[in-house]
Short mmCIF file of C-alpha atoms in Angstrom, two decimals:
data_model
loop_
_atom_site.label_atom_id
_atom_site.label_comp_id
_atom_site.label_asym_id
_atom_site.label_seq_id
_atom_site.Cartn_x
_atom_site.Cartn_y
_atom_site.Cartn_z
CA MET A 1 109.19 148.65 188.65
CA VAL A 2 105.56 149.69 188.32
CA ALA A 3 106.45 152.43 185.82
CA ALA A 4 108.43 149.99 183.73
CA ALA A 5 105.58 147.52 183.77
CA PHE A 6 103.08 150.18 182.74
CA ALA A 7 105.23 151.20 179.79
CA ALA A 8 105.09 147.69 178.38
CA THR A 9 101.34 147.17 178.44
CA VAL A 10 100.56 147.01 174.76
CA GLY A 11 101.36 144.41 172.14
CA ILE A 12 101.76 140.71 172.76
CA GLY A 13 102.48 139.33 176.19
CA VAL A 14 103.76 136.20 177.83
CA GLY A 15 101.12 134.51 179.94
CA ILE A 16 102.58 133.92 183.38
CA GLY A 17 101.04 135.28 186.52
CA VAL A 18 100.16 135.21 190.20
CA TRP A 19 97.26 133.26 191.61
CA ALA A 20 95.09 135.10 194.09
CA SER A 21 91.48 135.29 195.24
CA ALA A 22 88.81 137.37 193.53
CA ASP A 23 86.22 139.41 195.42
CA ASP A 24 83.81 136.48 195.56
CA GLY A 25 86.43 134.09 196.91
CA ARG A 26 87.08 132.23 193.66
CA PRO A 27 90.67 131.82 192.49
CA ALA A 28 91.81 134.09 189.69
CA ARG A 29 95.01 134.70 187.84
CA ALA A 30 96.67 137.97 186.89
CA ALA A 31 98.31 137.55 183.49
CA ARG A 32 101.68 139.01 182.57
CA ASP A 33 103.32 140.20 179.38
CA ASP A 34 107.06 140.23 178.79
CA SER A 35 107.04 141.68 175.26
CA ALA A 36 107.57 145.11 173.80
CA GLY A 37 104.53 147.27 173.26
CA ALA A 38 102.81 148.75 170.23
CA PRO A 39 100.95 152.05 169.96
CA ARG A 40 97.23 152.09 170.61
CA PRO A 41 94.75 152.76 167.76
CA ALA A 42 94.12 156.33 166.70
CA GLY A 43 91.69 158.10 168.98
CA ALA A 44 92.18 155.71 171.90
CA THR A 45 92.66 157.22 175.33
CA THR A 46 94.76 156.00 178.19
CA ASP A 47 92.92 155.17 181.37
CA PRO A 48 94.51 156.56 184.55
CA PRO A 49 96.67 153.96 186.24
CA PRO A 50 95.01 152.21 189.16
CA GLY A 51 96.06 152.91 192.70
CA PRO A 52 98.64 150.74 194.38
CA THR A 53 97.64 147.39 195.79
CA ARG A 54 99.39 144.86 197.93
CA SER A 55 97.48 141.90 196.48
CA TYR A 56 98.14 141.96 192.75
CA PRO A 57 100.91 143.07 190.40
CA LEU A 58 100.11 145.26 187.45
CA SER A 59 98.53 143.14 184.73
CA ARG A 60 100.12 142.37 181.40
CA ALA A 61 98.60 142.33 177.92
CA PRO A 62 96.92 139.14 176.72
CA ARG A 63 98.57 136.83 174.22
CA THR A 64 96.32 136.28 171.22
CA ILE A 65 96.40 135.73 167.45
CA PRO A 66 96.10 138.31 166.06
CA ALA A 67 97.72 140.36 168.81
CA VAL A 68 95.54 143.00 170.45
CA ARG A 69 96.51 146.54 169.49
CA SER A 70 96.16 148.12 172.92
CA HIS A 71 95.96 147.00 176.55
CA THR A 72 95.69 149.33 179.55
CA PRO A 73 96.94 147.47 182.64
CA ALA A 74 95.35 147.36 186.06
CA HIS A 75 95.95 145.78 189.45
CA GLY A 76 93.63 142.86 190.00
CA PRO A 77 93.11 139.13 189.76
CA GLY A 78 91.77 139.09 186.24
CA TRP A 79 88.92 136.79 185.28
CA ARG A 80 88.72 133.08 184.72
CA PRO A 81 85.60 131.04 183.93
CA ALA A 82 83.91 129.07 186.69
CA ARG A 83 80.87 126.84 186.75
CA GLY A 84 77.75 128.92 187.29
CA ASP A 85 79.15 132.13 185.79
CA ARG A 86 76.81 133.84 183.36
CA VAL A 87 76.98 135.41 179.93
CA VAL A 88 74.44 138.22 179.69
CA VAL A 89 73.63 140.61 176.86
CA ALA A 90 72.40 144.18 176.89
CA ASP A 91 70.82 143.86 173.43
CA PRO A 92 68.92 140.93 171.87
CA ALA A 93 70.98 141.40 168.70
CA LEU A 94 73.92 139.87 170.61
CA ALA A 95 72.16 136.65 171.55
CA ASP A 96 74.09 134.54 169.03
CA GLU A 97 77.44 135.89 170.22
CA GLY A 98 76.40 135.33 173.83
CA ARG A 99 75.29 131.75 173.33
CA LEU A 100 78.45 130.88 171.41
CA ILE A 101 80.96 132.17 173.96
CA ALA A 102 78.92 130.68 176.82
CA SER A 103 79.05 127.23 175.22
CA GLU A 104 82.76 127.55 174.44
CA LEU A 105 83.73 128.54 177.99
CA GLY A 106 81.26 126.28 179.80
CA LEU A 107 79.18 129.19 181.12
CA THR A 108 75.44 129.75 181.44
CA TYR A 109 73.79 131.91 178.83
CA ALA A 110 71.30 134.04 180.77
CA GLY A 111 70.03 136.33 177.99
CA GLU A 112 69.13 139.98 178.62
CA LYS A 113 69.82 140.95 182.21
CA ASN A 114 70.36 144.27 183.96
CA ASP A 115 71.72 142.96 187.23
CA ALA A 116 75.42 142.32 187.79
CA ARG A 117 76.87 139.24 189.47
CA PRO A 118 80.43 138.20 190.22
CA GLY A 119 81.90 136.30 187.29
CA ASP A 120 79.57 137.78 184.67
CA VAL A 121 80.55 138.26 181.05
CA ARG A 122 78.42 141.10 179.67
CA LEU A 123 78.10 141.87 175.96
CA ALA A 124 76.82 145.27 174.86
CA LEU A 125 76.59 147.52 171.81
CA GLY A 126 78.23 150.90 172.07
CA GLY A 127 81.04 153.02 170.76
CA GLY A 128 81.93 156.51 169.70
CA ARG A 129 80.67 158.13 166.54
CA GLY A 130 82.78 157.13 163.57
CA ALA A 131 84.31 154.16 165.35
CA ASN A 132 85.48 151.22 163.26
CA ARG A 133 82.45 148.92 163.23
CA GLU A 134 84.74 145.93 163.80
CA SER A 135 86.40 147.49 166.85
CA TYR A 136 85.70 146.45 170.42
CA THR A 137 86.63 147.17 174.02
CA LEU A 138 87.14 144.32 176.47
CA THR A 139 87.23 145.35 180.13
CA VAL A 140 88.19 143.02 182.97
CA ARG A 141 87.45 144.63 186.31
CA GLY A 142 86.01 143.60 189.67
CA GLY A 143 85.77 139.93 188.79
CA ARG A 144 83.67 140.62 185.66
CA VAL A 145 84.17 140.99 181.91
CA THR A 146 82.44 143.55 179.70
CA ILE A 147 82.78 143.50 175.92
CA THR A 148 81.38 146.41 173.95
CA GLY A 149 81.53 147.35 170.29
CA PRO A 150 79.70 149.52 167.78
CA SER A 151 78.38 146.41 166.01
CA ASP A 152 77.74 142.75 166.72
CA ALA A 153 80.84 141.97 164.63
CA GLY A 154 83.05 143.99 166.95
CA VAL A 155 81.53 142.31 170.01
CA PHE A 156 82.09 138.93 168.38
CA TYR A 157 85.79 139.70 167.90
CA GLY A 158 85.97 140.64 171.56
CA THR A 159 84.63 137.21 172.48
CA ARG A 160 87.33 135.63 170.29
CA THR A 161 89.96 137.50 172.29
CA LEU A 162 88.41 136.32 175.54
CA LYS A 163 88.31 132.73 174.28
CA GLN A 164 91.99 132.82 173.33
CA GLU A 165 92.97 134.45 176.64
CA VAL A 166 91.33 131.61 178.54
CA ARG A 167 92.61 128.90 176.22
CA GLY A 168 96.18 130.19 176.30
CA GLY A 169 96.60 131.14 179.95
CA GLY A 170 93.44 130.26 181.83
CA THR A 171 92.76 133.90 182.73
CA ALA A 172 91.76 137.16 181.09
CA PRO A 173 94.10 139.77 182.60
CA GLU A 174 92.77 142.74 184.54
CA GLY A 175 92.55 145.93 182.51
CA VAL A 176 91.17 147.21 179.24
CA VAL A 177 91.78 145.93 175.70
CA ARG A 178 90.97 148.31 172.86
CA ASP A 179 91.29 146.61 169.52
CA GLU A 180 90.42 146.99 165.84
CA PRO A 181 91.59 145.61 162.49
CA ALA A 182 93.78 147.60 160.15
CA LYS A 183 92.07 146.16 157.07
CA PRO A 184 88.37 145.49 156.35
CA VAL A 185 88.97 142.50 154.03
CA ARG A 186 90.59 139.47 155.67
CA GLY A 187 90.04 136.31 153.71
CA LEU A 188 90.71 132.74 152.67
CA MET A 189 89.83 131.62 149.15
CA LEU A 190 89.20 127.94 148.39
CA ASP A 191 89.30 126.39 144.93
CA ILE A 192 86.58 123.77 145.31
CA ALA A 193 86.16 123.44 141.53
CA ARG A 194 89.36 121.52 140.83
CA LYS A 195 89.24 119.62 144.12
CA PRO A 196 85.92 118.94 145.84
CA PHE A 197 86.10 119.54 149.58
CA THR A 198 83.43 118.10 151.87
CA ALA A 199 80.88 120.39 153.45
CA GLY A 200 82.08 119.38 156.90
CA TRP A 201 85.67 120.31 156.06
CA ILE A 202 84.59 123.71 154.79
CA GLU A 203 82.53 124.26 157.95
CA ASP A 204 85.61 123.48 160.04
CA ARG A 205 87.53 126.14 158.12
CA VAL A 206 84.72 128.61 158.80
CA ARG A 207 85.05 127.99 162.55
CA GLU A 208 88.81 128.36 162.33
CA LEU A 209 88.53 131.60 160.37
CA GLY A 210 86.03 133.01 162.84
CA ASP A 211 88.25 132.35 165.83
CA LEU A 212 91.10 134.15 164.04
CA LYS A 213 88.94 137.20 163.13
CA PHE A 214 88.90 136.60 159.37
CA ASN A 215 85.77 137.94 157.70
CA GLU A 216 85.73 136.43 154.18
CA LEU A 217 85.62 132.95 152.68
CA GLY A 218 85.92 132.83 148.89
CA LEU A 219 84.52 129.83 147.01
CA HIS A 220 85.84 129.37 143.46
CA PHE A 221 83.35 126.68 142.47
CA SER A 222 83.44 126.67 138.66
CA ASP A 223 86.46 125.88 136.48
CA ASP A 224 87.65 123.57 133.74
CA GLN A 225 87.77 120.57 136.06
CA GLY A 226 84.40 120.88 137.73
CA PHE A 227 81.27 122.81 138.65
CA ARG A 228 80.63 122.06 142.30
CA ILE A 229 77.30 123.53 143.42
CA GLU A 230 73.85 122.21 142.55
CA SER A 231 72.03 124.20 139.85
CA SER A 232 68.37 124.33 138.85
CA THR A 233 68.81 126.61 135.81
CA HIS A 234 71.59 124.52 134.24
CA PRO A 235 71.81 121.13 135.98
CA GLU A 236 73.69 119.80 132.97
CA VAL A 237 76.86 121.69 133.94
CA VAL A 238 77.06 120.34 137.52
CA SER A 239 79.75 117.78 138.35
CA ALA A 240 78.78 114.48 139.96
CA ASN A 241 80.71 115.38 143.13
CA HIS A 242 79.18 118.66 144.24
CA LEU A 243 77.65 120.52 147.16
CA THR A 244 73.90 120.67 147.40
CA LYS A 245 72.24 124.02 147.88
CA ALA A 246 71.17 122.89 151.34
CA GLN A 247 74.81 122.27 152.24
CA VAL A 248 75.81 125.68 150.89
CA ARG A 249 73.04 127.35 152.88
CA ARG A 250 74.37 125.73 156.05
CA ILE A 251 77.90 126.93 155.23
CA VAL A 252 76.64 130.46 154.52
CA ALA A 253 74.59 130.50 157.74
CA LEU A 254 77.51 129.24 159.84
CA ALA A 255 79.76 131.85 158.23
CA ALA A 256 77.24 134.60 158.96
CA SER A 257 77.15 133.56 162.62
CA ARG A 258 80.92 134.14 162.66
CA HIS A 259 80.59 137.45 160.74
CA ILE A 260 82.18 135.93 157.65
CA THR A 261 80.96 136.76 154.15
CA VAL A 262 81.06 133.90 151.66
CA VAL A 263 82.23 135.35 148.34
CA PRO A 264 81.28 133.17 145.33
CA GLU A 265 83.20 133.10 142.06
CA ILE A 266 82.08 131.86 138.68
CA ASP A 267 85.12 132.73 136.59
CA SER A 268 84.49 133.87 133.02
CA PRO A 269 85.06 134.14 130.08
CA GLY A 270 87.92 131.70 130.71
CA HIS A 271 88.02 128.78 133.15
CA LEU A 272 84.58 127.55 132.03
CA GLY A 273 85.56 124.06 130.91
CA ALA A 274 82.90 122.34 133.03
CA VAL A 275 80.19 124.51 131.44
CA LEU A 276 81.61 123.89 127.97
CA ALA A 277 81.55 120.13 128.50
CA ALA A 278 77.76 120.44 128.53
CA HIS A 279 77.66 123.19 125.87
CA PRO A 280 80.37 122.36 123.31
CA ASP A 281 78.73 124.72 120.81
CA LEU A 282 79.95 127.63 122.97
CA GLN A 283 83.61 126.56 122.83
CA LEU A 284 85.97 129.20 121.45
CA ARG A 285 87.84 127.89 118.39
CA SER A 286 90.56 129.48 116.32
CA ALA A 287 90.33 130.13 112.62
CA SER A 288 92.22 126.90 112.00
CA GLY A 289 89.92 124.87 114.24
CA PRO A 290 91.64 124.04 117.56
CA ALA A 291 89.67 124.80 120.74
CA ALA A 292 90.86 127.27 123.36
CA ARG A 293 90.79 125.32 126.60
CA GLY A 294 88.20 126.60 129.05
CA ALA A 295 87.28 129.66 126.96
CA VAL A 296 83.77 130.49 125.78
CA ASP A 297 83.21 132.25 122.48
CA ILE A 298 82.05 135.65 123.69
CA SER A 299 80.88 136.57 120.19
CA LYS A 300 77.94 134.19 120.76
CA GLY A 301 74.97 135.61 122.64
CA LYS A 302 74.09 132.23 124.14
CA ALA A 303 77.37 132.21 126.09
CA ALA A 304 76.31 135.34 127.95
CA THR A 305 72.82 133.90 128.53
CA VAL A 306 74.13 130.73 130.18
CA VAL A 307 76.58 132.57 132.44
CA ASP A 308 74.02 135.20 133.42
CA ASP A 309 71.49 132.48 134.24
CA LEU A 310 73.97 131.02 136.70
CA LEU A 311 74.95 134.38 138.19
CA LYS A 312 71.31 135.25 138.84
CA GLU A 313 70.53 131.84 140.28
CA TYR A 314 73.33 131.89 142.83
CA ALA A 315 72.65 135.47 143.85
CA GLY A 316 69.83 134.10 145.97
CA LEU A 317 72.03 131.47 147.59
CA PHE A 318 74.81 133.68 148.91
CA ALA A 319 74.59 136.68 151.23
CA PRO A 320 74.16 140.02 149.40
CA ARG A 321 77.64 141.36 149.99
CA ALA A 322 80.43 140.57 147.53
CA TRP A 323 80.93 138.69 144.26
CA HIS A 324 84.07 137.69 142.38
CA LEU A 325 83.66 137.78 138.59
CA GLY A 326 87.05 136.23 137.73
CA GLY A 327 88.04 137.63 134.33
CA ASP A 328 91.56 136.20 134.27
CA GLU A 329 93.56 134.22 131.75
CA TYR A 330 91.20 134.45 128.76
CA ARG A 331 93.16 132.53 126.11
CA PRO A 332 92.91 134.98 123.18
CA LEU A 333 94.49 137.76 125.22
CA THR A 334 97.52 135.65 126.02
CA LEU A 335 98.46 135.91 122.32
CA SER A 336 100.30 138.71 120.57
CA ASP A 337 97.68 138.93 117.78
CA PRO A 338 94.30 137.61 119.01
CA ALA A 339 92.39 139.12 116.05
CA ALA A 340 94.31 136.96 113.58
CA THR A 341 93.75 133.77 115.53
CA TYR A 342 90.13 134.48 116.47
CA PRO A 343 88.66 136.62 113.67
CA GLN A 344 85.10 136.03 114.90
CA LEU A 345 85.97 137.91 118.12
CA ALA A 346 87.52 140.77 116.16
CA ALA A 347 84.43 141.00 113.95
CA ALA A 348 82.12 141.06 116.99
CA ALA A 349 84.26 143.80 118.57
CA ARG A 350 83.94 145.95 115.46
CA ARG A 351 80.17 145.43 115.37
CA LYS A 352 79.86 146.51 119.00
CA TYR A 353 82.50 149.24 119.27
CA GLY A 354 83.04 150.46 115.72
CA SER A 355 85.88 150.01 113.26
CA GLY A 356 88.52 150.39 115.95
CA GLY A 357 87.04 147.77 118.25
CA THR A 358 89.47 145.12 119.49
CA VAL A 359 89.32 141.71 121.14
CA ALA A 360 90.43 143.39 124.39
CA ASP A 361 87.47 145.79 124.07
CA LEU A 362 85.07 142.90 123.56
CA THR A 363 86.48 141.03 126.55
CA THR A 364 86.30 144.08 128.81
CA GLY A 365 82.73 144.61 127.62
CA TRP A 366 81.94 141.01 128.58
CA LEU A 367 83.26 141.63 132.10
CA ASN A 368 81.26 144.87 132.36
CA ASP A 369 78.10 143.10 131.23
CA ARG A 370 78.51 140.40 133.87
CA ALA A 371 79.15 143.12 136.44
CA ARG A 372 75.86 144.72 135.39
CA THR A 373 74.07 141.41 135.95
CA VAL A 374 75.47 140.98 139.46
CA ARG A 375 75.25 144.67 140.38
CA ALA A 376 71.49 144.48 139.89
CA VAL A 377 71.29 142.24 142.96
CA GLY A 378 73.36 144.57 145.13
CA ARG A 379 76.82 143.04 145.24
CA THR A 380 80.28 144.55 145.65
CA LEU A 381 82.25 143.38 142.62
CA ARG A 382 85.78 142.06 142.26
CA ALA A 383 87.88 140.75 139.33
CA TRP A 384 91.42 139.46 138.88
CA ASN A 385 93.97 142.09 137.87
CA ASP A 386 94.72 140.44 134.52
CA GLY A 387 91.07 140.99 133.59
CA PHE A 388 91.82 144.72 133.41
CA TYR A 389 93.37 145.10 129.95
CA ARG A 390 95.75 147.97 129.25
CA SER A 391 95.11 147.72 125.51
CA SER A 392 91.35 148.12 125.85
CA SER A 393 89.71 151.43 124.95
CA VAL A 394 86.66 150.25 126.90
CA PRO A 395 87.25 151.03 130.59
CA PRO A 396 86.36 148.38 133.14
CA ALA A 397 83.40 149.32 135.35
CA LYS A 398 84.45 151.89 137.93
CA ASP A 399 83.17 149.88 140.89
CA LEU A 400 85.23 146.78 140.10
CA GLN A 401 87.76 146.05 142.83
CA VAL A 402 91.10 144.67 141.68
CA ALA A 403 92.03 141.25 143.05
CA TYR A 404 95.79 141.56 142.47
CA TRP A 405 97.51 138.19 142.26
CA THR A 406 100.26 138.29 139.64
CA GLY A 407 102.44 140.32 137.35
CA LYS A 408 103.35 137.47 135.01
CA GLU A 409 100.74 138.00 132.28
CA ILE A 410 101.44 139.61 128.88
CA GLY A 411 101.42 143.37 129.28
CA ALA A 412 101.53 143.03 133.05
CA ARG A 413 101.06 146.24 134.98
CA GLN A 414 102.50 147.22 138.31
CA PRO A 415 99.96 147.55 141.15
CA VAL A 416 100.61 151.29 141.30
CA GLU A 417 98.90 151.70 137.92
CA TYR A 418 95.63 150.42 139.35
CA LEU A 419 96.02 152.42 142.53
CA ALA A 420 96.90 155.63 140.71
CA ALA A 421 93.71 155.20 138.68
CA GLY A 422 91.77 155.22 141.95
CA ARG A 423 90.99 151.49 142.09
CA LYS A 424 90.50 149.70 145.37
CA VAL A 425 92.65 146.58 145.60
CA VAL A 426 92.54 143.29 147.50
CA ASN A 427 95.94 141.60 147.93
CA TYR A 428 96.27 137.97 146.72
CA ASN A 429 100.03 138.25 146.05
CA ASP A 430 101.04 134.90 144.53
CA GLU A 431 104.57 135.28 145.89
CA TYR A 432 103.34 134.91 149.49
CA LEU A 433 99.64 134.02 149.57
CA TYR A 434 99.16 131.29 146.94
CA TYR A 435 98.94 127.73 148.24
CA VAL A 436 98.95 125.77 144.96
CA LEU A 437 98.57 122.02 145.34
CA GLY A 438 101.47 120.08 143.86
CA GLN A 439 103.58 123.25 143.47
CA PRO A 440 103.34 123.40 139.65
CA GLN A 441 105.31 125.81 137.49
CA THR A 442 107.22 128.13 139.85
CA PHE A 443 104.83 127.97 142.80
CA VAL A 444 106.02 126.84 146.21
CA TYR A 445 103.89 126.35 149.29
CA PRO A 446 103.79 129.58 151.29
CA THR A 447 105.21 129.52 154.77
CA GLY A 448 103.79 131.34 157.73
CA GLN A 449 107.27 132.56 158.59
CA ARG A 450 107.75 134.37 155.26
CA ILE A 451 104.36 136.04 155.57
CA TYR A 452 104.96 136.95 159.20
CA GLU A 453 108.43 138.36 158.67
CA GLN A 454 108.28 139.85 155.16
CA TRP A 455 104.76 140.48 153.88
CA THR A 456 102.36 143.35 154.54
CA PRO A 457 99.13 144.34 152.72
CA ARG A 458 101.15 146.92 150.76
CA VAL A 459 103.32 144.16 149.25
CA LEU A 460 101.04 143.48 146.28
CA ARG A 461 103.47 142.10 143.73
CA GLY A 462 106.74 140.30 144.39
CA SER A 463 108.34 141.50 147.60
CA GLN A 464 108.21 145.29 147.12
CA ALA A 465 105.67 147.45 148.93
CA VAL A 466 103.74 150.15 147.13
CA PRO A 467 104.05 153.71 148.52
CA ALA A 468 102.32 154.35 151.82
CA ARG A 469 100.03 156.96 150.25
CA TYR A 470 98.06 154.13 148.64
CA ASP A 471 97.48 152.21 151.86
CA GLY A 472 93.87 153.37 152.19
CA GLN A 473 92.99 151.89 148.77
CA ILE A 474 94.27 148.46 149.75
CA LEU A 475 91.22 146.87 151.35
CA GLY A 476 93.06 143.87 152.73
CA GLY A 477 94.13 140.49 151.49
CA SER A 478 93.40 136.80 151.16
CA LEU A 479 95.30 133.56 151.35
CA ALA A 480 94.29 131.47 148.33
CA VAL A 481 94.21 127.68 148.02
CA TRP A 482 94.41 126.57 144.38
CA CYS A 483 94.05 122.90 143.50
CA ASP A 484 95.90 122.67 140.18
CA LEU A 485 97.14 119.16 141.01
CA ALA A 486 94.16 118.09 143.07
CA GLY A 487 95.55 114.73 144.16
CA ALA A 488 98.78 116.18 145.55
CA GLN A 489 97.26 116.57 149.04
CA THR A 490 94.26 115.32 150.93
CA GLN A 491 91.91 117.88 152.41
CA ASP A 492 93.35 117.19 155.85
CA GLN A 493 96.85 117.86 154.53
CA VAL A 494 95.59 121.14 153.08
CA ALA A 495 94.17 122.12 156.46
CA ALA A 496 97.50 121.38 158.13
CA GLY A 497 99.47 123.11 155.39
CA ILE A 498 97.58 126.40 155.60
CA ARG A 499 97.37 126.48 159.40
CA MET A 500 100.35 128.73 160.08
CA PRO A 501 100.07 130.76 156.85
CA LEU A 502 96.53 131.64 157.93
CA ARG A 503 97.70 132.78 161.34
CA ALA A 504 100.54 134.83 159.93
CA THR A 505 98.23 136.41 157.35
CA ILE A 506 95.63 137.51 159.89
CA GLN A 507 98.34 138.97 162.13
CA LYS A 508 99.51 141.23 159.29
CA LEU A 509 95.98 142.13 158.13
CA TRP A 510 94.94 143.02 161.67
CA ASP A 511 98.14 144.97 162.34
CA PRO A 512 100.69 145.30 159.50
CA ARG A 513 103.44 146.70 161.72
CA ARG A 514 106.43 144.61 162.71
CA PRO A 515 105.20 142.00 165.19
CA GLY A 516 106.46 142.09 168.75
CA MET A 517 107.16 138.35 168.87
CA THR A 518 109.71 136.25 167.03
CA TRP A 519 108.41 133.63 164.64
CA ALA A 520 109.31 130.86 167.10
CA GLN A 521 107.33 132.61 169.84
CA PHE A 522 104.39 133.17 167.51
CA ARG A 523 104.37 129.53 166.45
CA GLY A 524 104.47 128.43 170.07
CA LEU A 525 101.56 130.73 170.87
CA ALA A 526 99.55 129.22 168.02
CA ASP A 527 99.99 125.79 169.59
CA LYS A 528 98.50 127.14 172.83
CA VAL A 529 95.59 129.26 171.65
CA GLY A 530 94.62 127.31 168.53
#
């Protein structure tokens, strides 16, 4: 019986257990796990099994979302929070993590302490050389909890596991959890340009993302329908309903406390309708006169000046990590002969790149120039896959990550083409990860079940996975909320609609292997742990 229990100590478990008394006389609960196991992360070691005990059965792995990747069982009561228990830290850099988990579990934050008391939760930095910086080890032993990781982010994720253990079953099971994400990019993107969301709603999503171990929040805040963040360089482009910079700073600070990077996006040279409403002289027009909706005329130097002004301004508002440049759906390049329809673009391309210069060259050059603007302030750069034009003789900047979302554009390329060229890719697959309000065109609301049962980070386009040899170039993925028909749902309906897709997405980004639970079990677990 003990051998069988030991063999099933990894993966997701079912939280039932035996009540007993801990060493200090307080009641505790040893959690159990009735699910199949999963292999531990590379490099992990197996602790020797504890000696036999008459008091407690062998513990079972905790039930969390995402599931922990490894749990070494032990005999013991586990740990459950009690009034008067302390959270202590071994390093002042972990004070924020310590205060947060103490407040969430009703414990006392005691700061830096070297003594050990029954019931303590201790947070510490530590880990082997080369360890995943987001990894952590959570040890429950002797009536105490110790969470260690090579960075404060890893320790934070350990506290999220502890929080879910307590919320779901009341007790953190005896033993050792060793855990780490499979992918370094785990995100949610919000289109706040077409539909303004309140600052409070966005902050609630930040808290939700943090508890689920996401680490990115994308804000697409400029489009044809609106420009939604206060601006000092170009106040004329800002929509009446917008976020103030003070509100954005609070969102960014809250996200940072949850180890989430807020990734801004000012899409260009298309999707700039809100900017063009204030600068109609920059509107792209065809030779016969009609305007190209949302598109700036990139043959005009002032267009670049306005966009660069905005990019530089917001660089100081967001954390210096990542930036999304957009680059998708520029109207001229949806035509079979853009030079004939927009001769001014063709002429500008020839002036810049010689007699063979094309509209695709000019557009790629625009993207590279914006990348140069943002690169100067130390950002990692990303652009939509349809901003990388096959017909261009001008190569996109080498450091541009590909945000792969679709294969429906003219001249669409399979994801393997980007990967074979050495590009790093973030998965936004519109077949599974696009939540488009009102379900226009062929879009349907994604379901958590489809993501959970069918999708992995290697499924970049449609439902087919790219070869495993490219897995290391796929940085991760992001669920995306697009508000094409903004009135189709309220913001509360959006929150409810993305609840299970978010949970399914993080499960597959944390561990892309086949989950150990059925969808019904996973959904039931989500109702328990949040």
